[in-house]
Backbone as numpy.savetxt, mean C-alpha at the origin, in Angstrom:
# Nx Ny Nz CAx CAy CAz Cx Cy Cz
15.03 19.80 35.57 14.23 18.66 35.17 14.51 18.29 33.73
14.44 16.89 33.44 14.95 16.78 32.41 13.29 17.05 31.10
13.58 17.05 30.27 11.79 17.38 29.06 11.55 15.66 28.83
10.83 15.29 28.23 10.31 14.41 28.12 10.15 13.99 26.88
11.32 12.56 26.54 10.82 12.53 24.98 10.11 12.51 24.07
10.02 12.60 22.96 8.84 12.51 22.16 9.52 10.74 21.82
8.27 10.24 21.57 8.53 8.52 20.88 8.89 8.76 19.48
9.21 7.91 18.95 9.22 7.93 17.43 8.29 7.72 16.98
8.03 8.20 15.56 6.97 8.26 15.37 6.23 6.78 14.42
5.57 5.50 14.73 5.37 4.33 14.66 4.45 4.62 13.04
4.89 3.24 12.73 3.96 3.32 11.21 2.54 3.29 11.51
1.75 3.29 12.61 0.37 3.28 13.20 0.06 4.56 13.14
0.82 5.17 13.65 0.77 6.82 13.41 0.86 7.17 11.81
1.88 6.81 11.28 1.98 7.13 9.64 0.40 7.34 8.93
0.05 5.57 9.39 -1.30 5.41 8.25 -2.43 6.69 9.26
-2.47 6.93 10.09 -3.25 7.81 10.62 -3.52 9.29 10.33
-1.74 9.87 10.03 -1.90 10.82 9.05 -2.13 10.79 7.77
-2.07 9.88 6.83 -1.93 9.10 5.63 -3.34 9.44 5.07
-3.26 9.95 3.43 -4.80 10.13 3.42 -5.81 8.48 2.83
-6.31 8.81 3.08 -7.33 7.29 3.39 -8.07 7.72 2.10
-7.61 6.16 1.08 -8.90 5.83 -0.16 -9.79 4.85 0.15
-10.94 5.34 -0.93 -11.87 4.00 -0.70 -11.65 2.93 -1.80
-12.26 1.89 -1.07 -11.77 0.82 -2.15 -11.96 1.47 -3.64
-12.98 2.07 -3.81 -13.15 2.56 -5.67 -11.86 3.48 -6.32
-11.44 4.35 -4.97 -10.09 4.49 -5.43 -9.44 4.24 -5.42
-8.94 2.87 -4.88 -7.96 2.38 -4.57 -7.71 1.56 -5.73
-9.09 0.91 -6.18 -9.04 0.21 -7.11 -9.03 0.82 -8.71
-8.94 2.54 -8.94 -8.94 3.39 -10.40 -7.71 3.35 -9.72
-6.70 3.22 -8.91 -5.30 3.78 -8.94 -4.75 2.63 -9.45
-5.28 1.01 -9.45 -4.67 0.13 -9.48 -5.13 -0.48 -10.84
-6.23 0.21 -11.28 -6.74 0.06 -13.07 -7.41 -1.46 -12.46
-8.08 -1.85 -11.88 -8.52 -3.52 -11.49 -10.67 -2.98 -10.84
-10.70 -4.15 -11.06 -12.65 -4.19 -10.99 -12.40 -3.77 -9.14
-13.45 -3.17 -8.36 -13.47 -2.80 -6.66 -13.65 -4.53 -6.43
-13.29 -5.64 -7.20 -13.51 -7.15 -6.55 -12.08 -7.15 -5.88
-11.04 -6.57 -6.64 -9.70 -7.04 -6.00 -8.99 -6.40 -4.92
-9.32 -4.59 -4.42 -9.15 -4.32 -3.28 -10.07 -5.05 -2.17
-11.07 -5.07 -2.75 -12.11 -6.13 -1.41 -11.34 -7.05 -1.10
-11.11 -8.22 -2.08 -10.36 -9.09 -1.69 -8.74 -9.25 -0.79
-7.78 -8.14 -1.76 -6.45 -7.57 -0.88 -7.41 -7.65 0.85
-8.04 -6.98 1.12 -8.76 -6.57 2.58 -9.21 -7.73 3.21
-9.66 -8.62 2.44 -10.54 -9.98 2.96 -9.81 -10.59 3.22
-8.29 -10.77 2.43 -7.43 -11.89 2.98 -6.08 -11.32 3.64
-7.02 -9.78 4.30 -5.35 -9.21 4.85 -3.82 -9.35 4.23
-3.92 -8.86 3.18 -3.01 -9.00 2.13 -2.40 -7.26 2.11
-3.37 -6.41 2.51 -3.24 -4.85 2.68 -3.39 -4.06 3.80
-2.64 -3.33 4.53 -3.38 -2.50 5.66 -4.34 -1.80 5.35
-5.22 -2.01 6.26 -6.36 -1.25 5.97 -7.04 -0.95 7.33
-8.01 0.56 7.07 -8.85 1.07 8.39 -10.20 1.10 8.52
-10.93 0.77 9.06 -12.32 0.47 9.37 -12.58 2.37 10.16
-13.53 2.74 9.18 -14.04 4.04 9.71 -15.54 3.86 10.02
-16.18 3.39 10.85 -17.24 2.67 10.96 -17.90 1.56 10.34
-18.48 1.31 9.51 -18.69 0.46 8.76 -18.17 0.54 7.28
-17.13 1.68 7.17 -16.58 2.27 5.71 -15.50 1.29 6.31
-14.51 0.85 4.97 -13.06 0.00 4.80 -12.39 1.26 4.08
-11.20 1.98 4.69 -10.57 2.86 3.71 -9.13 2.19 3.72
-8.08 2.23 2.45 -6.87 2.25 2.21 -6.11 3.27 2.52
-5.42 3.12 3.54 -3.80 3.97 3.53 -3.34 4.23 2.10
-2.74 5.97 1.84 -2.32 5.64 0.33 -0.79 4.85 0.13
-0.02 5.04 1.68 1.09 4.45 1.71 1.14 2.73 1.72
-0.15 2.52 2.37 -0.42 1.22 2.30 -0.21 0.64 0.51
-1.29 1.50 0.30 -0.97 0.99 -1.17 0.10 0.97 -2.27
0.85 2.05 -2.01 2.03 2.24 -2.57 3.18 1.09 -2.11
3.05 0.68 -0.92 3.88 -0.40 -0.64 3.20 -1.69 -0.89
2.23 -1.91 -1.45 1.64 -3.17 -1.76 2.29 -2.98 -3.64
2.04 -2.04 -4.23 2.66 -1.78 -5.85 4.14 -2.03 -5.90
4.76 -1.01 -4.81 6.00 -1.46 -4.66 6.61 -2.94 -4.61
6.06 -3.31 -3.34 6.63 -4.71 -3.16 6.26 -5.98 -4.94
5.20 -5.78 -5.68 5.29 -6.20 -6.82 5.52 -6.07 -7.88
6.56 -5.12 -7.78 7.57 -4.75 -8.59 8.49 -5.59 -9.21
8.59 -6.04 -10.81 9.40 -7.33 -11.11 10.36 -6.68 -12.14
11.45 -6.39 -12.05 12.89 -6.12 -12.34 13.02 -7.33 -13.93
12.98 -6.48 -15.02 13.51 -7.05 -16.04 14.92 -8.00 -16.00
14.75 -8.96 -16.34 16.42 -9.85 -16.53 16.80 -9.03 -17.73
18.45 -8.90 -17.71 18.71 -8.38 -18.11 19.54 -9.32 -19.43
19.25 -9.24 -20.92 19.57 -10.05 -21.79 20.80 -9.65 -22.13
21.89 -10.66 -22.87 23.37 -10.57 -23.26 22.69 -10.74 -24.66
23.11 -10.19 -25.74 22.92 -10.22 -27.01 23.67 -11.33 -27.36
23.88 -12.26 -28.37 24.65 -12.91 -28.83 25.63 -12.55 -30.18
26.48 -13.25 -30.23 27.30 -12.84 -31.73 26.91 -13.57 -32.26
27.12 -12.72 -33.95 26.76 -13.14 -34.88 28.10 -14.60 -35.46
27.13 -15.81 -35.26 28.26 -16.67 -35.84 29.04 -16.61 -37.64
């Protein structure tokens, strides 16, 4: 008989093992007032999990929300001196 695969393992699963902040920490990791993770959540801007009436953050969630606004210095040419 042949065994039976295992699936891969889906980013649904990830945030499930993933440890879960609350907005107050989510928002001391991000140095910002608990108005702006509420909001990230309100306008689905962040994954996020409903643990009954608690809202918790994935920490990967959040790390890929920092990530993705990540802005790469241009890089300046000095000029010569005329």
């Amino acid at each position: 008989m042949n065994k039976p695969q295992r699936a891969a393992p889906t980013p649904l699963l990830d945030v499930v093992r993933d440890r879960l902040l609350t907005v107050e920490q989510a928002a001391a990791r991000l140095n910002t007032p608990t108005r702006f993770p509420r909001r990230l959540i309100a306008e689905r801007r962040i994954t996020f999990v409903r643990v009954g009436r608690n809202v918790r953050i994935p920490e990967s969630a959040l790390d890929e929300f920092i990530r993705a606004g990540v802005v790469e210095p241009i890089a300046v040419r000095k000029r010569r001196a005329a």
